[in-house]
Short mmCIF file of C-alpha atoms in Angstrom, two decimals:
data_model
loop_
_atom_site.label_atom_id
_atom_site.label_comp_id
_atom_site.label_asym_id
_atom_site.label_seq_id
_atom_site.Cartn_x
_atom_site.Cartn_y
_atom_site.Cartn_z
CA MET A 1 31.83 23.04 10.82
CA ALA A 2 28.04 23.40 10.70
CA ASN A 3 26.49 25.32 7.80
CA ALA A 4 23.25 27.28 7.91
CA VAL A 5 20.72 26.82 5.12
CA MET A 6 18.92 30.11 4.44
CA MET A 7 15.72 30.90 2.56
CA PRO A 8 17.09 32.42 -0.67
CA LYS A 9 16.02 35.78 -2.12
CA GLN A 10 14.35 35.00 -5.46
CA GLY A 11 13.69 38.37 -7.06
CA ILE A 12 14.29 41.95 -6.03
CA THR A 13 10.73 42.43 -4.73
CA VAL A 14 10.51 39.11 -2.86
CA GLU A 15 10.57 39.58 0.92
CA SER A 16 9.35 36.16 2.05
CA CYS A 17 8.66 32.68 0.69
CA ILE A 18 6.37 29.78 1.59
CA LEU A 19 8.10 26.53 2.59
CA THR A 20 5.88 24.03 0.77
CA LYS A 21 7.66 20.71 1.36
CA TRP A 22 10.51 19.22 3.39
CA ASN A 23 12.44 16.49 1.56
CA VAL A 24 14.65 15.71 4.57
CA LYS A 25 14.32 15.26 8.33
CA VAL A 26 16.70 15.70 11.22
CA GLY A 27 19.35 12.96 11.16
CA ASP A 28 19.30 12.45 7.38
CA LYS A 29 22.64 12.39 5.53
CA VAL A 30 22.72 14.70 2.50
CA LYS A 31 25.15 15.35 -0.34
CA VAL A 32 25.78 18.46 -2.41
CA GLY A 33 22.94 18.75 -4.93
CA ASP A 34 20.34 16.84 -2.87
CA ILE A 35 16.96 18.61 -2.74
CA LEU A 36 16.42 19.82 0.84
CA PHE A 37 13.06 21.56 0.47
CA SER A 38 10.65 23.19 -1.97
CA PHE A 39 9.37 26.76 -1.63
CA GLU A 40 7.13 29.23 -3.41
CA THR A 41 7.43 32.92 -4.16
CA ASP A 42 4.47 34.93 -5.46
CA LYS A 43 5.61 34.03 -8.98
CA SER A 44 6.93 30.44 -9.04
CA SER A 45 7.79 27.20 -7.23
CA ILE A 46 11.45 26.30 -6.66
CA ASP A 47 13.50 23.39 -5.26
CA TYR A 48 16.46 24.20 -3.01
CA ALA A 49 19.53 21.97 -3.40
CA ALA A 50 22.11 21.40 -0.67
CA GLU A 51 25.36 23.31 -1.07
CA ALA A 52 27.18 21.35 1.66
CA GLU A 53 27.52 17.70 2.64
CA GLY A 54 26.70 16.36 6.10
CA GLU A 55 23.90 15.46 8.49
CA VAL A 56 20.72 17.49 8.93
CA LEU A 57 21.13 18.80 12.49
CA ALA A 58 18.03 21.01 12.80
CA LEU A 59 14.90 22.20 10.97
CA PHE A 60 13.43 25.47 12.21
CA PHE A 61 10.11 25.72 10.32
CA ASN A 62 7.08 23.66 9.32
CA GLU A 63 5.69 23.07 5.85
CA GLY A 64 3.32 25.94 5.03
CA ASP A 65 5.25 28.56 7.02
CA GLU A 66 5.93 31.94 5.40
CA ILE A 67 9.62 32.66 6.00
CA PRO A 68 11.48 35.97 5.48
CA VAL A 69 14.26 35.70 2.91
CA LEU A 70 17.80 35.15 4.25
CA THR A 71 16.40 33.49 7.40
CA ASN A 72 17.96 30.22 8.57
CA VAL A 73 15.63 27.30 7.87
CA ALA A 74 17.98 24.38 8.61
CA VAL A 75 21.51 23.44 9.69
CA ILE A 76 23.82 20.85 8.08
CA GLY A 77 27.04 19.63 9.69
CA LYS A 78 28.68 16.80 11.61
CA LYS A 79 26.68 14.81 14.12
CA GLY A 80 26.93 16.27 17.61
CA GLU A 81 28.13 19.71 16.53
CA ASP A 82 27.02 22.70 18.56
CA ILE A 83 24.43 24.63 16.55
CA THR A 84 23.65 27.29 19.14
CA GLY A 85 23.04 30.61 17.45
CA PHE A 86 21.70 29.19 14.20
CA ALA A 87 18.05 29.30 15.26
CA PRO A 88 16.17 32.38 13.90
CA ASP A 89 16.10 35.43 16.20
CA GLY A 90 18.87 33.92 18.31
CA ALA A 91 16.64 31.24 19.87
CA ALA A 92 18.33 28.03 20.94
CA ALA A 93 18.19 25.32 18.30
CA PRO A 94 15.89 22.41 19.15
CA ALA A 95 17.35 19.03 19.89
CA ALA A 96 17.39 16.51 17.07
CA GLU A 97 14.79 14.31 18.75
CA GLU A 98 12.43 17.26 19.23
CA VAL A 99 12.74 18.35 15.62
CA LYS A 100 11.99 14.87 14.37
CA THR A 101 8.75 14.88 16.30
CA ALA A 102 7.63 18.38 15.32
CA PRO A 103 9.77 21.04 13.62
CA ALA A 104 9.85 24.32 15.48
CA THR A 105 7.12 26.68 14.37
CA SER A 106 7.63 30.36 13.62
CA ASP A 107 4.61 31.18 15.78
CA ALA A 108 4.85 29.64 19.24
CA LYS A 109 1.32 30.67 20.16
CA ALA A 110 -0.11 28.57 17.37
CA ALA A 111 1.77 25.42 18.41
CA PRO A 112 -0.59 22.42 18.54
CA ALA A 113 -0.90 20.08 21.47
CA VAL A 114 1.39 17.04 21.59
CA ILE A 115 0.06 14.50 19.10
CA PRO A 116 0.25 10.85 20.23
CA ALA A 117 2.32 8.85 17.78
CA ASP A 118 -0.28 6.06 17.54
CA ILE A 119 -3.41 8.20 17.15
CA LYS A 120 -5.62 6.98 14.32
CA ALA A 121 -6.87 10.34 13.15
CA THR A 122 -5.82 13.04 10.68
CA PRO A 123 -6.34 16.81 10.98
CA VAL A 124 -7.64 18.81 8.00
CA THR A 125 -6.05 22.28 7.89
CA MET A 126 -7.06 25.49 6.16
CA PRO A 127 -4.89 25.51 3.02
CA LYS A 128 -2.73 28.42 1.88
CA SER A 129 -4.13 29.33 -1.55
CA GLY A 130 -1.65 31.97 -2.63
CA ILE A 131 1.56 33.33 -1.16
CA THR A 132 -0.06 36.48 0.25
CA VAL A 133 -3.06 34.70 1.82
CA GLU A 134 -2.93 34.72 5.63
CA SER A 135 -6.51 33.67 6.45
CA CYS A 136 -9.64 32.36 4.75
CA ILE A 137 -13.39 32.53 5.41
CA LEU A 138 -15.09 29.19 6.04
CA THR A 139 -18.19 29.72 3.89
CA LYS A 140 -19.89 26.31 4.04
CA LEU A 141 -19.46 23.04 5.93
CA ASN A 142 -20.50 20.05 3.81
CA VAL A 143 -20.11 17.53 6.64
CA LYS A 144 -21.01 17.23 10.32
CA VAL A 145 -19.50 15.28 13.17
CA GLY A 146 -20.25 11.59 12.80
CA ASP A 147 -20.42 11.61 8.99
CA THR A 148 -18.38 9.03 7.11
CA VAL A 149 -16.33 10.49 4.28
CA LYS A 150 -14.23 9.07 1.48
CA THR A 151 -11.19 10.41 -0.34
CA GLY A 152 -12.37 13.09 -2.78
CA ASP A 153 -15.52 14.10 -0.86
CA ASN A 154 -16.00 17.85 -0.46
CA LEU A 155 -15.49 18.73 3.21
CA PHE A 156 -16.01 22.50 3.14
CA SER A 157 -15.91 25.61 0.98
CA TYR A 158 -13.78 28.65 1.74
CA GLU A 159 -12.90 32.06 0.33
CA THR A 160 -9.64 33.97 0.06
CA ASP A 161 -9.50 37.66 -0.84
CA LYS A 162 -9.46 36.61 -4.51
CA SER A 163 -11.30 33.33 -5.11
CA SER A 164 -13.64 30.66 -3.77
CA PHE A 165 -12.56 27.03 -3.35
CA ASP A 166 -13.82 23.61 -2.28
CA LEU A 167 -11.56 21.44 -0.11
CA GLN A 168 -11.68 17.72 -0.84
CA SER A 169 -10.81 15.03 1.65
CA GLU A 170 -7.45 13.33 1.22
CA THR A 171 -8.38 10.48 3.54
CA SER A 172 -11.33 8.25 4.44
CA GLY A 173 -12.94 7.85 7.83
CA GLU A 174 -15.37 9.45 10.26
CA VAL A 175 -15.55 13.18 10.97
CA LEU A 176 -14.45 13.22 14.63
CA ALA A 177 -14.43 16.95 15.35
CA ILE A 178 -15.16 20.32 13.72
CA PHE A 179 -13.42 23.30 15.33
CA PHE A 180 -15.05 26.26 13.53
CA ASN A 181 -18.43 27.52 12.32
CA GLU A 182 -19.48 28.79 8.92
CA GLY A 183 -18.53 32.45 8.57
CA ASP A 184 -15.39 32.17 10.71
CA GLU A 185 -12.13 33.68 9.47
CA ILE A 186 -9.46 31.01 9.97
CA PRO A 187 -5.66 31.48 9.72
CA VAL A 188 -4.05 29.29 7.06
CA GLY A 189 -2.46 26.12 8.42
CA THR A 190 -4.99 25.94 11.29
CA ASN A 191 -6.83 22.67 11.93
CA VAL A 192 -10.45 22.98 10.80
CA LEU A 193 -11.61 19.44 11.54
CA ALA A 194 -10.33 15.92 12.18
CA ILE A 195 -11.04 12.62 10.42
CA GLY A 196 -10.25 9.14 11.75
CA GLU A 197 -11.56 5.91 13.21
CA HIS A 198 -14.81 5.89 15.17
CA GLY A 199 -14.37 6.61 18.87
CA VAL A 200 -10.91 8.22 18.60
CA ASP A 201 -10.38 11.28 20.84
CA ALA A 202 -9.38 14.12 18.47
CA SER A 203 -9.00 16.80 21.16
CA CYS A 204 -5.25 16.96 20.57
CA PHE A 205 -5.92 18.55 17.16
CA ALA A 206 -7.92 21.47 18.55
CA PRO A 207 -6.32 24.83 17.57
CA ASN A 208 -4.11 26.54 20.18
CA GLY A 209 -4.12 23.41 22.29
CA ALA A 210 -7.75 23.82 23.43
CA ALA A 211 -9.74 20.66 23.98
CA ALA A 212 -11.96 19.76 21.05
CA PRO A 213 -15.70 19.91 21.83
CA ALA A 214 -17.48 16.63 22.24
CA ALA A 215 -18.93 15.09 19.09
CA ALA A 216 -22.52 15.64 20.21
CA GLU A 217 -21.82 19.30 21.04
CA ILE A 218 -20.22 19.91 17.67
CA LYS A 219 -23.13 18.35 15.87
CA THR A 220 -25.46 20.74 17.62
CA ALA A 221 -23.28 23.79 17.00
CA THR A 222 -22.83 22.96 13.34
CA VAL A 223 -26.45 22.24 12.59
CA ALA A 224 -27.74 25.12 14.69
CA ASN A 225 -26.17 27.85 12.57
CA ASP A 226 -29.59 28.93 11.34
CA ALA A 227 -31.71 27.83 14.29
CA PRO A 228 -33.23 30.91 16.00
CA ALA A 229 -33.45 29.28 19.44
CA ALA A 230 -29.80 28.26 19.43
CA VAL A 231 -28.74 31.66 18.16
CA ALA A 232 -30.57 33.49 20.93
CA ALA A 233 -28.87 31.35 23.54
CA LYS A 234 -25.40 32.18 22.21
CA GLU A 235 -25.78 35.95 21.77
CA THR A 236 -22.94 37.90 23.40
CA PRO A 237 -21.79 41.50 23.24
CA ALA A 238 -19.58 42.14 20.20
CA ALA A 239 -17.59 45.00 21.69
CA SER A 240 -14.47 44.78 23.83
CA ALA A 241 -13.84 46.87 26.94
CA ASP A 242 -12.19 49.57 24.82
CA GLY A 243 -15.18 49.80 22.50
CA ARG A 244 -13.76 47.85 19.55
CA ILE A 245 -16.25 45.84 17.49
CA PHE A 246 -15.36 42.24 16.61
CA ALA A 247 -16.92 41.14 13.30
CA SER A 248 -15.98 38.86 10.42
CA PRO A 249 -14.89 40.52 7.14
CA ARG A 250 -18.01 39.22 5.41
CA ALA A 251 -20.18 40.73 8.15
CA LYS A 252 -18.41 44.08 7.78
CA ASN A 253 -18.92 44.08 4.02
CA LEU A 254 -22.61 43.22 4.36
CA ALA A 255 -23.08 45.89 7.05
CA GLU A 256 -21.60 48.50 4.75
CA LYS A 257 -23.92 47.45 1.90
CA LEU A 258 -27.04 47.46 4.08
CA GLY A 259 -26.11 50.57 6.03
CA VAL A 260 -26.16 48.74 9.36
CA ASP A 261 -24.26 50.08 12.38
CA LEU A 262 -22.37 47.07 13.78
CA LYS A 263 -22.97 48.40 17.29
CA THR A 264 -26.67 47.54 16.88
CA ALA A 265 -25.97 43.89 16.00
CA SER A 266 -26.05 41.06 18.56
CA ALA A 267 -23.07 38.74 18.16
CA THR A 268 -23.78 35.03 17.79
CA GLY A 269 -20.47 33.97 16.24
CA PRO A 270 -17.54 32.28 17.96
CA ASN A 271 -15.87 34.26 20.76
CA GLY A 272 -18.48 37.00 20.59
CA ARG A 273 -17.92 37.92 16.95
CA ILE A 274 -20.58 39.41 14.68
CA ILE A 275 -21.21 37.26 11.60
CA GLU A 276 -23.41 37.72 8.52
CA ARG A 277 -26.66 36.47 10.04
CA ASP A 278 -26.29 39.01 12.87
CA VAL A 279 -26.04 41.84 10.35
CA ARG A 280 -29.12 40.61 8.49
CA GLU A 281 -31.08 40.46 11.77
CA ALA A 282 -29.96 43.98 12.67
CA SER A 283 -31.03 45.15 9.21
CA VAL A 284 -34.55 43.75 9.75
CA ASN A 285 -34.80 45.44 13.16
CA LYS A 286 -33.60 48.72 11.64
CA ALA A 287 -36.29 48.56 8.95
CA THR A 288 -38.98 47.83 11.55
CA VAL A 289 -37.96 50.80 13.68
CA ALA A 290 -37.80 53.08 10.65
CA ALA A 291 -41.32 52.05 9.61
CA ALA A 292 -42.86 52.86 13.01
CA PRO A 293 -44.92 56.09 12.91
CA ALA A 294 -43.66 59.02 14.93
CA ALA A 295 -45.54 59.51 18.22
CA GLU A 296 -45.84 63.22 17.65
CA ALA A 297 -44.77 65.85 15.17
CA LYS A 298 -41.48 67.52 15.96
CA ALA A 299 -40.39 70.99 15.09
CA PRO A 300 -37.84 71.14 12.27
CA VAL A 301 -34.27 71.21 13.50
CA SER A 302 -31.17 72.31 11.61
CA LYS A 303 -29.25 69.28 10.34
CA ALA A 304 -25.98 70.79 11.49
CA GLU A 305 -27.18 70.76 15.10
CA ASN A 306 -27.72 67.00 15.09
CA VAL A 307 -24.66 65.94 13.09
CA ASP A 308 -21.14 65.47 14.36
CA VAL A 309 -19.32 67.19 11.53
CA LYS A 310 -15.97 65.95 12.84
CA ALA A 311 -17.02 62.30 12.76
CA TYR A 312 -14.91 59.81 10.82
CA LYS A 313 -14.37 56.07 10.61
CA ASP A 314 -11.10 54.10 10.54
CA GLU A 315 -11.09 50.82 8.64
CA LYS A 316 -8.30 48.32 8.16
CA MET A 317 -7.29 47.79 4.55
CA SER A 318 -8.33 44.47 3.04
CA ASN A 319 -5.65 41.84 2.35
CA ILE A 320 -5.81 42.38 -1.40
CA ARG A 321 -5.58 46.18 -0.94
CA LYS A 322 -2.41 45.64 1.11
CA VAL A 323 -0.97 43.40 -1.62
CA ILE A 324 -1.80 45.94 -4.33
CA ALA A 325 -0.25 48.74 -2.26
CA ARG A 326 2.91 46.73 -1.62
CA ASN A 327 3.25 45.76 -5.30
CA MET A 328 2.69 49.31 -6.56
CA VAL A 329 5.23 50.80 -4.16
CA ALA A 330 7.73 48.07 -5.05
CA SER A 331 7.16 48.68 -8.76
CA LEU A 332 7.74 52.42 -8.57
CA SER A 333 10.64 52.18 -6.13
CA THR A 334 12.59 49.46 -7.95
CA MET A 335 12.03 50.42 -11.61
CA ALA A 336 13.09 53.34 -13.77
CA GLN A 337 9.58 53.85 -15.20
CA LEU A 338 8.74 56.20 -18.04
CA THR A 339 5.48 56.76 -19.95
CA HIS A 340 4.96 57.66 -23.63
CA THR A 341 1.52 58.65 -24.96
CA LEU A 342 0.42 58.56 -28.59
CA SER A 343 -3.01 58.86 -30.24
CA PHE A 344 -4.39 57.17 -33.33
CA ASP A 345 -7.34 57.55 -35.70
CA CYS A 346 -10.06 55.06 -34.68
CA THR A 347 -12.12 55.46 -37.86
CA ASN A 348 -11.17 52.04 -39.18
CA ILE A 349 -11.77 50.03 -36.01
CA MET A 350 -15.07 51.83 -35.30
CA ALA A 351 -16.31 51.06 -38.82
CA PHE A 352 -15.18 47.45 -38.38
CA ARG A 353 -17.04 47.14 -35.04
CA LYS A 354 -20.20 48.54 -36.64
CA TYR A 355 -19.93 45.97 -39.42
CA LEU A 356 -19.60 43.13 -36.88
CA LYS A 357 -22.56 44.44 -34.84
CA ASP A 358 -24.80 44.82 -37.91
CA ASN A 359 -23.93 41.30 -39.08
CA ALA A 360 -23.64 39.58 -35.70
CA GLU A 361 -26.38 37.02 -36.36
CA LYS A 362 -25.13 36.13 -39.84
CA LEU A 363 -21.50 35.85 -38.76
CA ALA A 364 -22.34 34.04 -35.49
CA LEU A 365 -19.68 35.98 -33.62
CA PRO A 366 -19.49 36.91 -29.94
CA PRO A 367 -19.68 40.61 -28.98
CA ILE A 368 -16.38 42.28 -29.90
CA THR A 369 -15.23 45.24 -27.78
CA VAL A 370 -12.67 47.92 -28.55
CA ASN A 371 -10.51 46.41 -25.82
CA ASN A 372 -10.63 43.01 -27.58
CA ILE A 373 -9.35 44.72 -30.72
CA ILE A 374 -6.56 46.46 -28.77
CA VAL A 375 -5.50 43.15 -27.14
CA PHE A 376 -5.52 41.41 -30.54
CA ALA A 377 -3.40 44.16 -32.10
CA VAL A 378 -0.92 44.28 -29.21
CA SER A 379 -0.51 40.48 -29.28
CA ARG A 380 0.57 40.71 -32.93
CA VAL A 381 2.73 43.84 -32.84
CA ILE A 382 4.59 43.15 -29.57
CA LYS A 383 6.23 40.02 -31.01
CA ASN A 384 8.39 42.41 -33.05
CA HIS A 385 9.50 44.12 -29.82
CA ARG A 386 10.75 41.36 -27.56
CA ASP A 387 12.03 43.66 -24.80
CA LEU A 388 8.39 44.51 -24.01
CA ASN A 389 7.17 40.92 -24.19
CA ALA A 390 9.49 39.96 -21.36
CA ASN A 391 10.18 39.77 -17.64
CA LEU A 392 13.19 41.34 -15.95
CA ILE A 393 14.39 38.81 -13.36
CA ASN A 394 16.50 39.87 -10.35
CA GLY A 395 17.40 43.12 -12.08
CA ASP A 396 19.97 41.46 -14.35
CA THR A 397 18.29 38.73 -16.43
CA MET A 398 15.81 39.20 -19.28
CA ARG A 399 13.29 36.41 -19.82
CA TYR A 400 11.93 36.63 -23.36
CA PHE A 401 8.61 34.87 -24.04
CA GLU A 402 8.00 32.96 -27.25
CA HIS A 403 4.29 33.73 -27.08
CA VAL A 404 2.24 36.60 -25.66
CA ASN A 405 0.70 35.98 -22.24
CA MET A 406 -1.47 39.06 -21.93
CA GLY A 407 -2.44 40.45 -18.53
CA ILE A 408 -5.97 41.91 -18.60
CA ALA A 409 -6.26 44.48 -15.77
CA THR A 410 -9.70 43.96 -14.18
CA ASP A 411 -11.62 46.03 -11.64
CA THR A 412 -13.22 43.68 -9.09
CA PRO A 413 -15.08 44.14 -5.78
CA ARG A 414 -11.90 42.93 -4.05
CA GLY A 415 -9.62 45.36 -5.90
CA LEU A 416 -7.45 45.32 -9.02
CA LEU A 417 -6.66 41.84 -10.38
CA VAL A 418 -4.71 41.02 -13.54
CA PRO A 419 -5.74 37.62 -14.95
CA THR A 420 -3.49 36.24 -17.68
CA LEU A 421 -4.70 35.40 -21.19
CA PHE A 422 -2.09 32.80 -22.12
CA GLY A 423 -1.07 32.54 -25.79
CA ALA A 424 -3.06 35.58 -26.95
CA ASP A 425 -0.96 35.72 -30.12
CA LEU A 426 -2.29 32.28 -31.12
CA MET A 427 -5.96 33.25 -30.72
CA SER A 428 -8.44 34.67 -33.20
CA LEU A 429 -10.31 37.88 -32.36
CA SER A 430 -13.37 35.83 -31.34
CA GLU A 431 -11.31 33.61 -29.04
CA ILE A 432 -9.80 36.66 -27.38
CA ALA A 433 -13.27 38.15 -26.87
CA VAL A 434 -14.71 34.97 -25.30
CA LYS A 435 -11.72 34.04 -23.14
CA SER A 436 -11.08 37.60 -21.94
CA LYS A 437 -14.70 37.89 -20.83
CA LYS A 438 -14.50 34.55 -19.00
CA LEU A 439 -11.29 35.56 -17.19
CA SER A 440 -12.70 38.93 -16.15
CA SER A 441 -16.01 37.38 -14.99
CA ASP A 442 -14.19 34.76 -12.90
CA ALA A 443 -12.00 37.47 -11.36
CA ILE A 444 -15.02 39.64 -10.49
CA GLU A 445 -16.92 36.67 -9.00
CA GLY A 446 -13.89 35.44 -7.03
CA LYS A 447 -13.70 32.16 -8.97
CA LEU A 448 -10.39 32.69 -10.74
CA ALA A 449 -7.86 29.89 -10.25
CA PRO A 450 -4.51 31.16 -8.81
CA GLU A 451 -2.52 29.97 -11.84
CA PHE A 452 -4.27 32.61 -13.97
CA LEU A 453 -2.90 35.42 -11.78
CA THR A 454 0.75 34.83 -12.69
CA GLY A 455 2.88 34.26 -15.79
CA GLY A 456 1.99 37.42 -17.72
CA SER A 457 4.47 38.88 -20.20
CA PHE A 458 2.69 42.23 -20.82
CA THR A 459 -0.45 43.97 -19.53
CA VAL A 460 -3.26 46.03 -21.03
CA SER A 461 -5.20 48.35 -18.70
CA ASN A 462 -8.32 50.03 -20.10
CA VAL A 463 -9.84 52.95 -18.17
CA GLY A 464 -11.19 54.66 -21.27
CA THR A 465 -14.72 53.42 -20.52
CA MET A 466 -14.70 55.82 -17.54
CA GLY A 467 -13.79 58.82 -19.70
CA ILE A 468 -10.10 58.98 -18.74
CA GLU A 469 -8.22 60.95 -21.40
CA SER A 470 -4.68 60.06 -20.29
CA PHE A 471 -3.00 58.32 -17.35
CA THR A 472 0.28 56.79 -16.23
CA PRO A 473 -0.19 53.03 -15.72
CA VAL A 474 2.22 51.35 -13.29
CA VAL A 475 4.22 48.38 -14.62
CA ASN A 476 3.33 45.03 -13.06
CA PRO A 477 6.70 43.47 -12.02
CA PRO A 478 8.54 41.53 -13.31
CA GLN A 479 6.97 42.59 -16.61
CA THR A 480 8.74 45.37 -18.49
CA GLY A 481 5.73 47.23 -19.89
CA ILE A 482 2.03 48.03 -19.61
CA LEU A 483 -0.30 49.73 -22.11
CA GLY A 484 -2.94 52.14 -20.85
CA VAL A 485 -6.03 52.48 -23.07
CA ASN A 486 -7.79 55.85 -22.85
CA THR A 487 -11.21 57.15 -23.87
CA LEU A 488 -12.51 57.84 -27.38
CA GLU A 489 -12.39 61.54 -28.33
CA THR A 490 -13.70 63.55 -31.25
CA ARG A 491 -10.97 65.57 -32.93
CA ILE A 492 -10.56 67.45 -36.18
CA LYS A 493 -8.02 67.35 -38.99
CA LEU A 494 -7.54 69.17 -42.27
CA GLY A 495 -8.50 67.45 -45.51
CA LYS A 496 -6.60 67.66 -48.80
CA ASN A 497 -8.41 70.83 -49.74
CA GLY A 498 -8.11 72.43 -46.30
CA GLU A 499 -11.57 71.39 -45.15
CA ILE A 500 -12.12 70.51 -41.49
CA ILE A 501 -12.82 66.82 -40.97
CA PRO A 502 -13.99 65.45 -37.59
CA TYR A 503 -12.77 61.99 -36.60
CA THR A 504 -12.67 59.67 -33.58
CA ALA A 505 -9.31 59.35 -31.85
CA MET A 506 -7.91 57.37 -28.93
CA SER A 507 -4.67 57.83 -27.03
CA LEU A 508 -2.50 54.96 -25.76
CA SER A 509 -0.16 55.36 -22.77
CA LEU A 510 2.82 53.01 -22.64
CA SER A 511 4.72 52.75 -19.35
CA TYR A 512 7.95 50.76 -19.55
CA ASP A 513 10.98 49.81 -17.47
CA HIS A 514 13.86 51.96 -18.69
CA ARG A 515 16.28 49.35 -17.33
CA ALA A 516 15.00 46.88 -19.93
CA LEU A 517 14.64 49.16 -22.96
CA ASP A 518 15.18 52.74 -24.05
CA GLY A 519 12.79 55.41 -25.27
CA ALA A 520 13.44 54.85 -28.98
CA PRO A 521 12.41 51.15 -29.09
CA ALA A 522 9.41 51.93 -26.84
CA SER A 523 8.36 54.66 -29.27
CA ARG A 524 8.79 52.33 -32.23
CA PHE A 525 6.40 49.86 -30.59
CA LEU A 526 3.75 52.57 -30.14
CA LYS A 527 4.25 53.80 -33.71
CA GLU A 528 3.84 50.30 -35.17
CA LEU A 529 0.79 49.66 -32.95
CA LYS A 530 -0.79 52.91 -34.16
CA GLU A 531 -0.29 51.94 -37.81
CA TYR A 532 -1.67 48.46 -37.16
CA LEU A 533 -4.83 49.83 -35.49
CA GLU A 534 -5.43 52.51 -38.14
CA ASN A 535 -5.45 49.73 -40.76
CA PHE A 536 -7.00 47.11 -38.50
CA SER A 537 -9.50 45.48 -40.88
CA PHE A 538 -6.77 45.00 -43.52
CA ASN A 539 -4.30 43.59 -40.98
CA LEU A 540 -6.95 41.31 -39.50
CA LEU A 541 -7.74 39.72 -42.87
CA ALA A 542 -4.02 39.19 -43.43
CA ASP A 543 -3.73 37.30 -40.13
CA SER A 544 -3.88 33.51 -40.27
CA LYS A 545 -6.25 33.36 -37.29
CA CYS A 546 -8.40 36.25 -38.53
CA ILE A 547 -11.83 36.53 -36.84
#
């Protein structure tokens, strides 16, 4: 009897996984325990082992496909068995010979043309840099058709919604075809160019089965990105029949910054799309028109008469905004979250910061922020409260970390990112200051490597710099807690003789997963953290890492 192999559900919030590598092909004999394929969630990479013995009868997806959990990805059984009904969505399973040639794709429209078995060329695809990434912007081509490249040469640069990357060649040969221009948004897994032996016809690698442009034509199109004459010849309307405007995400962002109406831009990008250079040209034209003197004075008119007060604009959410939204909803809908808030006297840490600032040159220390001090203190105190320095896996398994991998919530132009400061408990205050700044800068500039966006055991989120007095931070799953840092406030207290004494205070808001720990241990953590911070300079000197 044939057995279906399904994409497993790894975590309560995981809805789909990326199939990263096939270790078998149709016709292979497998035993229980053999690795069939590797896949990735948004948190980790995992190997899937066979749970049945037999022959691989069908594979339904390609490497790189994003597959919903509990979807059939393969079938194992006896040779010749009927596997009708195993294919996803009820589609007929492909024959063994067909699967060997090219596994069925989850998107029939994106199916490439038939590739000759003896072709001496290799396609270069847009990589999937992150489980939530569906498309990337081709920012720079470093080669043109006809160039000879070697393994390791940089072929092109691209951007996801989080970072910028360079793609290096994994083969040597001649660039036979380039299928996209700089500025294009390209779906992951799509062929961007082809490399092979001189004279080979690479048209079979063109996306969506379209014939690849001739080498000479591609050379012209690639080089002519900034040539005014070529641009003028390619200008096309950017609006569809129903009035929709087609523009790249980068063009939309630039238009918003420059205040350019996309309807005034002439499209020179592929398929009549507006790209960045079109927005810049429209911006220049707008400035020229604005500078022209009025032909005659006009009588003043009420602004309300010339303004459509019911006007509005619909915009699609960015990819990262969608991810943040999905994660926040999942966090609040799958956790029993509770928040405790407690304030502490900042007199000690403010005096300590002043001492460091006044002696910065003599001590040769980097700038130390209040947030650096909070992160240092949390990294020491939380080790006494292991339920907060942990991940809750699948709702029933606690993963306790030996060290503190601190998430630093960072506001970036792309949205909220949480880079991980690994081993914060092993760092001095200066190391935390330097490395936190580097992580935040890389996140803001879009240069943060994907491995620094996972693996956190606890998170600190500071909105106090914006004057927030108290808030309820949302736990970042599968972590069990997050500390919100609020603004500095001046308060008063009574002295020994009843006199009124002003002092600087700060409140801390701890949100935690009530499934992982109760209110009493969460409160004990906050109480110990308060005491540590109120005696910070003493505790710092007692620490082996110190400053």
